[in-house]
Amino acid sequence: MSVLILGMGLSVLDLALGCAPEPIERPLREGPRELDQDTGEPPDTDTGEPQDTDTGEPVDTGEPVDPELDRLCFPGPQMDWTVCFDLVNHQSSWGADYDYPEPLNGSAQYSKPQRFLDLSKVADVEQKLAPNFTFEEFLAERKGRYGILQPHLIERLQELRDDLGPLTVNSGYRNISYNAGVGGATYSRHVYGDAADLKPSNVSLSALGAACDDNGAGYVGYYETHVHCDWRDDPQEPAIFEPAPIQPGTKHPLPDLSATLQVQQGWFTAPAEGWDEGEPLREWLALDAGGQVIESFVGRSYQPPENAAAVQVVVGREIQILQGL
Ligand SMILES: [Zn+2]
């Protein structure tokens, strides 16, 4: 957490959150790939191997074909990894919606996805990817025909749900254009399919964020209406991304965040930049001359009481600013 101290040198709260990544355990996926059930359609170039533009014949790339990489499987309602979807190769003709940026700092965690779900081919969007999460909570065709979703996200969320009770998913996968349209950061993990914006029913946003951290989240963001949890440091799904070496335990780039404290006619605000979506949580304290807390408040603007000697704001649990009055 960044700490800015302005004015009086009062003690500051330590709101740094712990983070203990855990290894993922997943049973090996088995069984032959099922035949495409579509009928009556011409061969779909989306689903094929690379084709020679002159002959239309598949190009022998010399690479062994791994049928497991043509399918993406999820835990499913029974947690037996039998809910699977066919994948299609990315095509440049899909345009800007799926034109991913070059990997951030060359990081394998920001590789361009190579294979996608074709949402127009998913017959039942209400099917369960895990006991308490459905397909449509993360992927919607109205936001774009193709999408990706990393199974490790669903595993982690089900574990959280088992502990915390119902969780509403406000946002799952976003394609490049959709993400830009909602003000998402260029390298938002939502475009890489391992992030979710969550609203708990039975616990506080703070408790949910702490649980994400305890469950190995690579990054947790606190907003006014939700908690953003992503697992950017987990190995990337090989069925979606080209295999790339991942160094276990490597921390990957976090958002570049900033905030300032401003005051106008006695009201303080803390404009912030770099957050991925929505307004970050702002937690205010008014302190007396001895550094004791005399009032606390959560909201976008704050007017401290007249006897306050200092005001402190923590923005998104990331940036702390302390200002003497
Ligand atoms: Zn988010």
Coordinates of C-alpha atoms and ligand atoms in Angstrom, one line a residue:
M1 CA 0.0 0.0 0.0
S2 CA 1.3 3.4 -0.8
V3 CA 1.3 5.9 2.1
L4 CA 1.4 9.6 1.6
I5 CA 1.7 11.7 4.8
L6 CA 1.0 15.3 4.5
G7 CA 1.3 17.8 7.3
M8 CA 1.3 16.4 10.8
G9 CA 3.3 13.3 11.5
L10 CA 0.6 11.2 13.0
S11 CA 0.7 7.5 13.3
V12 CA -0.8 5.6 10.4
L13 CA -2.9 2.4 10.2
D14 CA -1.4 -0.6 8.6
L15 CA -4.0 -2.0 6.2
A16 CA -1.7 -4.1 4.2
L17 CA -3.4 -7.4 3.4
G18 CA -1.7 -10.7 3.6
C19 CA -1.5 -12.9 0.5
A20 CA -0.8 -16.6 0.5
P21 CA -1.0 -18.3 -2.9
E22 CA -1.9 -21.9 -2.8
P23 CA -1.2 -24.5 -5.5
I24 CA -4.1 -25.5 -7.7
E25 CA -5.0 -29.2 -7.7
R26 CA -7.0 -30.3 -10.7
P27 CA -7.7 -33.9 -11.8
L28 CA -6.3 -34.7 -15.2
R29 CA -8.9 -34.4 -17.9
E30 CA -9.7 -37.6 -19.7
G31 CA -11.8 -39.0 -22.5
P32 CA -12.0 -38.4 -26.3
R33 CA -13.2 -35.2 -27.7
E34 CA -16.9 -35.4 -28.6
L35 CA -18.0 -34.8 -32.1
D36 CA -19.4 -31.4 -33.0
Q37 CA -23.2 -31.6 -32.7
D38 CA -23.8 -28.8 -35.2
T39 CA -25.5 -29.9 -38.4
G40 CA -26.4 -28.4 -41.7
E41 CA -23.6 -25.8 -41.6
P42 CA -20.7 -25.5 -43.9
P43 CA -17.3 -26.2 -42.4
D44 CA -16.5 -23.6 -39.9
T45 CA -13.1 -22.0 -40.4
D46 CA -13.2 -20.9 -36.8
T47 CA -12.9 -24.4 -35.5
G48 CA -10.3 -25.7 -37.9
E49 CA -6.5 -26.0 -38.0
P50 CA -4.6 -23.3 -39.8
Q51 CA -5.5 -23.5 -43.4
D52 CA -3.5 -22.8 -46.6
T53 CA -5.2 -19.8 -48.2
D54 CA -4.8 -21.3 -51.7
T55 CA -6.0 -24.8 -51.2
G56 CA -8.1 -24.6 -48.1
E57 CA -6.2 -27.6 -46.8
P58 CA -5.0 -27.7 -43.2
V59 CA -1.4 -26.7 -42.9
D60 CA 0.8 -29.2 -41.2
T61 CA 2.5 -27.1 -38.7
G62 CA 4.6 -30.0 -37.5
E63 CA 3.3 -29.5 -34.0
P64 CA 1.7 -32.4 -32.3
V65 CA -2.0 -31.8 -31.9
D66 CA -3.2 -32.1 -28.3
P67 CA -7.0 -32.7 -28.3
E68 CA -7.2 -31.5 -24.7
L69 CA -6.3 -28.0 -26.0
D70 CA -9.4 -27.8 -28.2
R71 CA -11.7 -28.1 -25.2
L72 CA -12.1 -26.1 -22.0
C73 CA -13.5 -28.0 -19.0
F74 CA -14.9 -26.7 -15.7
P75 CA -15.7 -28.4 -12.4
G76 CA -19.4 -28.5 -13.1
P77 CA -22.2 -29.1 -10.6
Q78 CA -20.6 -32.3 -9.4
M79 CA -17.1 -30.9 -9.3
D80 CA -16.0 -33.8 -11.6
W81 CA -14.7 -31.6 -14.4
T82 CA -17.1 -32.9 -17.0
V83 CA -18.6 -29.6 -18.2
C84 CA -16.6 -28.9 -21.3
F85 CA -16.8 -26.6 -24.3
D86 CA -15.2 -26.6 -27.7
L87 CA -12.8 -23.9 -28.4
V88 CA -12.1 -22.0 -31.6
N89 CA -8.9 -20.4 -32.8
H90 CA -8.6 -16.7 -32.6
Q91 CA -9.1 -15.0 -36.0
S92 CA -7.8 -11.6 -36.8
S93 CA -11.1 -11.0 -38.7
W94 CA -12.9 -10.7 -35.3
G95 CA -11.5 -7.2 -35.2
A96 CA -10.9 -4.8 -32.4
D97 CA -13.0 -6.6 -29.9
Y98 CA -10.4 -9.3 -29.7
D99 CA -7.3 -7.4 -30.7
Y100 CA -5.3 -8.0 -27.5
P101 CA -2.3 -5.8 -26.7
E102 CA 1.2 -7.1 -26.7
P103 CA 2.1 -8.9 -23.4
L104 CA 2.7 -6.4 -20.6
N105 CA 6.5 -6.4 -19.9
G106 CA 6.7 -9.6 -21.9
S107 CA 4.9 -11.4 -19.0
A108 CA 3.5 -14.8 -19.8
Q109 CA 0.5 -13.8 -17.6
Y110 CA -0.5 -11.3 -20.3
S111 CA 0.0 -13.5 -23.3
K112 CA -2.7 -13.0 -26.0
P113 CA -5.3 -15.7 -25.8
Q114 CA -5.2 -18.1 -28.7
R115 CA -8.4 -20.1 -28.3
F116 CA -11.9 -18.8 -27.4
L117 CA -15.3 -20.0 -26.5
D118 CA -17.8 -19.3 -29.3
L119 CA -20.8 -18.1 -27.2
S120 CA -23.1 -18.5 -30.2
K121 CA -22.6 -22.3 -29.9
V122 CA -23.3 -22.6 -26.2
A123 CA -26.9 -23.9 -26.1
D124 CA -27.5 -23.6 -22.3
V125 CA -26.1 -20.5 -20.8
E126 CA -27.7 -21.4 -17.5
Q127 CA -25.6 -24.5 -17.1
K128 CA -23.5 -24.7 -14.0
L129 CA -19.7 -24.3 -14.2
A130 CA -19.5 -25.1 -10.5
P131 CA -22.2 -25.9 -7.9
N132 CA -23.1 -22.3 -7.4
F133 CA -22.0 -20.5 -10.6
T134 CA -23.5 -20.5 -14.0
F135 CA -22.0 -19.8 -17.4
E136 CA -24.1 -16.7 -18.0
E137 CA -22.7 -15.1 -14.8
F138 CA -19.4 -14.7 -16.5
L139 CA -20.0 -14.7 -20.3
A140 CA -22.7 -13.0 -22.3
E141 CA -23.0 -13.1 -26.1
R142 CA -24.6 -9.6 -26.1
K143 CA -21.2 -8.3 -25.0
G144 CA -19.4 -10.1 -27.9
R145 CA -19.6 -13.5 -29.7
Y146 CA -16.4 -14.9 -28.2
G147 CA -15.0 -15.1 -24.7
I148 CA -12.5 -16.8 -22.4
L149 CA -12.9 -17.9 -18.8
Q150 CA -10.1 -19.6 -16.9
P151 CA -11.3 -22.6 -14.9
H152 CA -9.0 -21.7 -12.0
L153 CA -11.2 -18.6 -11.4
I154 CA -14.3 -20.8 -11.1
E155 CA -12.5 -23.1 -8.7
R156 CA -11.4 -20.3 -6.5
L157 CA -14.9 -18.6 -6.5
Q158 CA -16.6 -21.9 -5.5
E159 CA -14.2 -22.2 -2.6
L160 CA -15.1 -18.7 -1.5
R161 CA -18.7 -19.3 -2.0
D162 CA -18.5 -22.4 0.2
D163 CA -17.1 -20.3 3.0
L164 CA -19.0 -17.0 2.6
G165 CA -22.4 -17.8 1.2
P166 CA -23.9 -16.3 -1.9
L167 CA -21.8 -14.1 -4.1
T168 CA -23.2 -12.0 -6.9
V169 CA -20.9 -11.7 -10.0
N170 CA -21.2 -8.1 -11.3
S171 CA -18.6 -8.6 -14.0
G172 CA -16.7 -11.5 -15.4
Y173 CA -15.1 -11.7 -18.9
R174 CA -14.9 -8.5 -20.9
N175 CA -13.5 -8.4 -24.4
I176 CA -11.1 -5.6 -25.4
S177 CA -13.7 -3.1 -26.7
Y178 CA -16.2 -3.9 -24.0
N179 CA -13.6 -3.4 -21.3
A180 CA -12.6 -0.1 -22.7
G181 CA -16.2 1.0 -22.9
V182 CA -16.7 0.5 -19.1
G183 CA -13.5 2.3 -18.3
G184 CA -11.4 -0.8 -17.6
A185 CA -7.6 -0.6 -17.6
T186 CA -5.8 -1.8 -20.7
Y187 CA -4.4 -4.8 -18.9
S188 CA -7.5 -5.5 -16.8
R189 CA -7.6 -9.1 -15.8
H190 CA -11.2 -9.2 -16.9
V191 CA -10.0 -9.5 -20.5
Y192 CA -7.8 -12.4 -19.5
G193 CA -10.7 -14.3 -17.9
D194 CA -9.4 -14.7 -14.4
A195 CA -11.1 -11.8 -12.6
A196 CA -14.6 -11.3 -11.1
D197 CA -16.3 -8.3 -9.5
L198 CA -18.2 -9.7 -6.5
K199 CA -20.9 -8.5 -4.2
P200 CA -21.4 -10.7 -1.1
S201 CA -24.8 -11.3 0.5
N202 CA -23.8 -12.5 4.0
V203 CA -20.5 -10.8 4.7
S204 CA -19.0 -7.4 4.3
L205 CA -16.9 -6.3 1.3
S206 CA -13.9 -6.3 3.7
A207 CA -14.5 -9.8 4.7
L208 CA -14.8 -10.9 1.1
G209 CA -11.6 -9.1 0.1
A210 CA -9.7 -10.7 2.9
A211 CA -11.1 -14.1 1.9
C212 CA -9.9 -13.6 -1.7
D213 CA -6.4 -12.7 -0.4
D214 CA -6.5 -15.8 1.8
N215 CA -7.5 -17.9 -1.2
G216 CA -4.4 -16.8 -3.2
A217 CA -5.8 -13.9 -5.2
G218 CA -3.1 -12.0 -7.2
Y219 CA -4.9 -8.8 -6.7
V220 CA -7.9 -7.5 -4.7
G221 CA -9.5 -4.1 -5.4
Y222 CA -12.0 -2.5 -3.1
Y223 CA -14.8 -0.4 -4.7
E224 CA -17.9 1.3 -3.4
T225 CA -20.2 -1.4 -4.6
H226 CA -18.0 -4.5 -5.0
V227 CA -14.7 -6.2 -4.5
H228 CA -12.6 -7.1 -7.6
C229 CA -10.7 -10.3 -7.1
D230 CA -8.3 -11.8 -9.7
W231 CA -5.9 -14.7 -9.8
R232 CA -3.3 -13.2 -12.1
D233 CA -0.4 -15.0 -10.5
D234 CA -1.9 -18.5 -11.1
P235 CA -0.7 -20.5 -14.1
Q236 CA -2.6 -19.6 -17.2
E237 CA -5.0 -22.1 -18.8
P238 CA -3.1 -24.0 -21.5
A239 CA -6.3 -24.6 -23.5
I240 CA -6.7 -20.8 -23.9
F241 CA -3.1 -19.5 -24.0
E242 CA -0.1 -20.8 -25.8
P243 CA 2.0 -22.8 -23.3
A244 CA 4.5 -20.4 -21.8
P245 CA 6.9 -20.9 -18.9
I246 CA 5.5 -19.5 -15.7
Q247 CA 7.8 -19.0 -12.7
P248 CA 5.8 -20.2 -9.7
G249 CA 5.5 -17.6 -7.1
T250 CA 6.3 -14.8 -9.5
K251 CA 4.3 -11.6 -8.8
H252 CA 3.0 -9.9 -11.8
P253 CA 2.3 -6.3 -12.5
L254 CA -0.2 -4.6 -10.3
P255 CA -2.3 -1.5 -11.3
D256 CA -0.6 1.9 -11.3
L257 CA -2.8 3.7 -8.9
S258 CA -2.9 7.3 -7.7
A259 CA -5.0 9.5 -5.5
T260 CA -5.0 13.1 -4.2
L261 CA -6.7 14.9 -1.4
Q262 CA -8.7 18.0 -2.3
V263 CA -10.8 20.3 -0.1
Q264 CA -13.4 22.8 -1.1
Q265 CA -15.5 24.7 1.4
G266 CA -14.7 22.3 4.1
W267 CA -15.5 19.1 2.1
F268 CA -12.8 16.7 1.3
T269 CA -12.6 14.5 -1.8
A270 CA -10.0 12.1 -3.0
P271 CA -9.9 11.9 -6.8
A272 CA -8.3 8.7 -7.9
E273 CA -6.9 7.3 -11.0
G274 CA -5.9 3.8 -12.2
W275 CA -8.8 1.8 -10.8
D276 CA -10.3 -0.7 -13.1
E277 CA -13.9 0.0 -12.8
G278 CA -16.2 2.2 -10.7
E279 CA -15.3 4.3 -7.8
P280 CA -12.8 2.9 -5.2
L281 CA -13.8 2.6 -1.6
R282 CA -12.9 5.7 0.4
E283 CA -12.5 5.3 4.2
W284 CA -12.1 8.5 6.1
L285 CA -10.9 9.3 9.6
A286 CA -10.9 12.5 11.6
L287 CA -8.1 12.7 14.2
D288 CA -7.7 15.1 17.1
A289 CA -4.5 16.8 18.1
G290 CA -3.3 13.8 20.0
G291 CA -3.8 11.5 16.9
Q292 CA -6.9 9.8 18.3
V293 CA -9.8 9.0 16.0
I294 CA -12.8 11.1 16.7
E295 CA -14.9 10.1 13.7
S296 CA -14.9 7.6 10.8
F297 CA -16.8 7.7 7.6
V298 CA -17.1 5.8 4.3
G299 CA -18.1 7.7 1.2
R300 CA -17.0 9.8 -1.7
S301 CA -16.7 13.1 0.1
Y302 CA -16.2 14.0 3.8
Q303 CA -16.5 17.0 6.0
P304 CA -14.5 16.5 9.3
P305 CA -15.9 17.9 12.6
E306 CA -14.6 21.3 13.7
N307 CA -12.4 19.9 16.4
A308 CA -10.5 17.7 14.0
A309 CA -6.7 18.3 13.8
A310 CA -6.1 16.0 10.8
V311 CA -8.1 14.0 8.2
Q312 CA -7.0 10.7 6.8
V313 CA -8.4 8.9 3.8
V314 CA -7.6 5.4 2.5
V315 CA -8.5 5.0 -1.1
G316 CA -9.4 1.5 -2.3
R317 CA -7.4 0.0 0.6
E318 CA -4.3 1.0 -1.5
I319 CA -3.4 4.6 -1.0
Q320 CA -3.4 6.4 2.4
I321 CA -3.3 10.2 2.6
L322 CA -3.0 12.0 5.9
Q323 CA -3.5 15.8 6.0
G324 CA -3.0 18.1 8.9
L325 CA -5.6 20.8 9.2
Ligands
ZN1 ZN -13.0 -5.9 -11.7

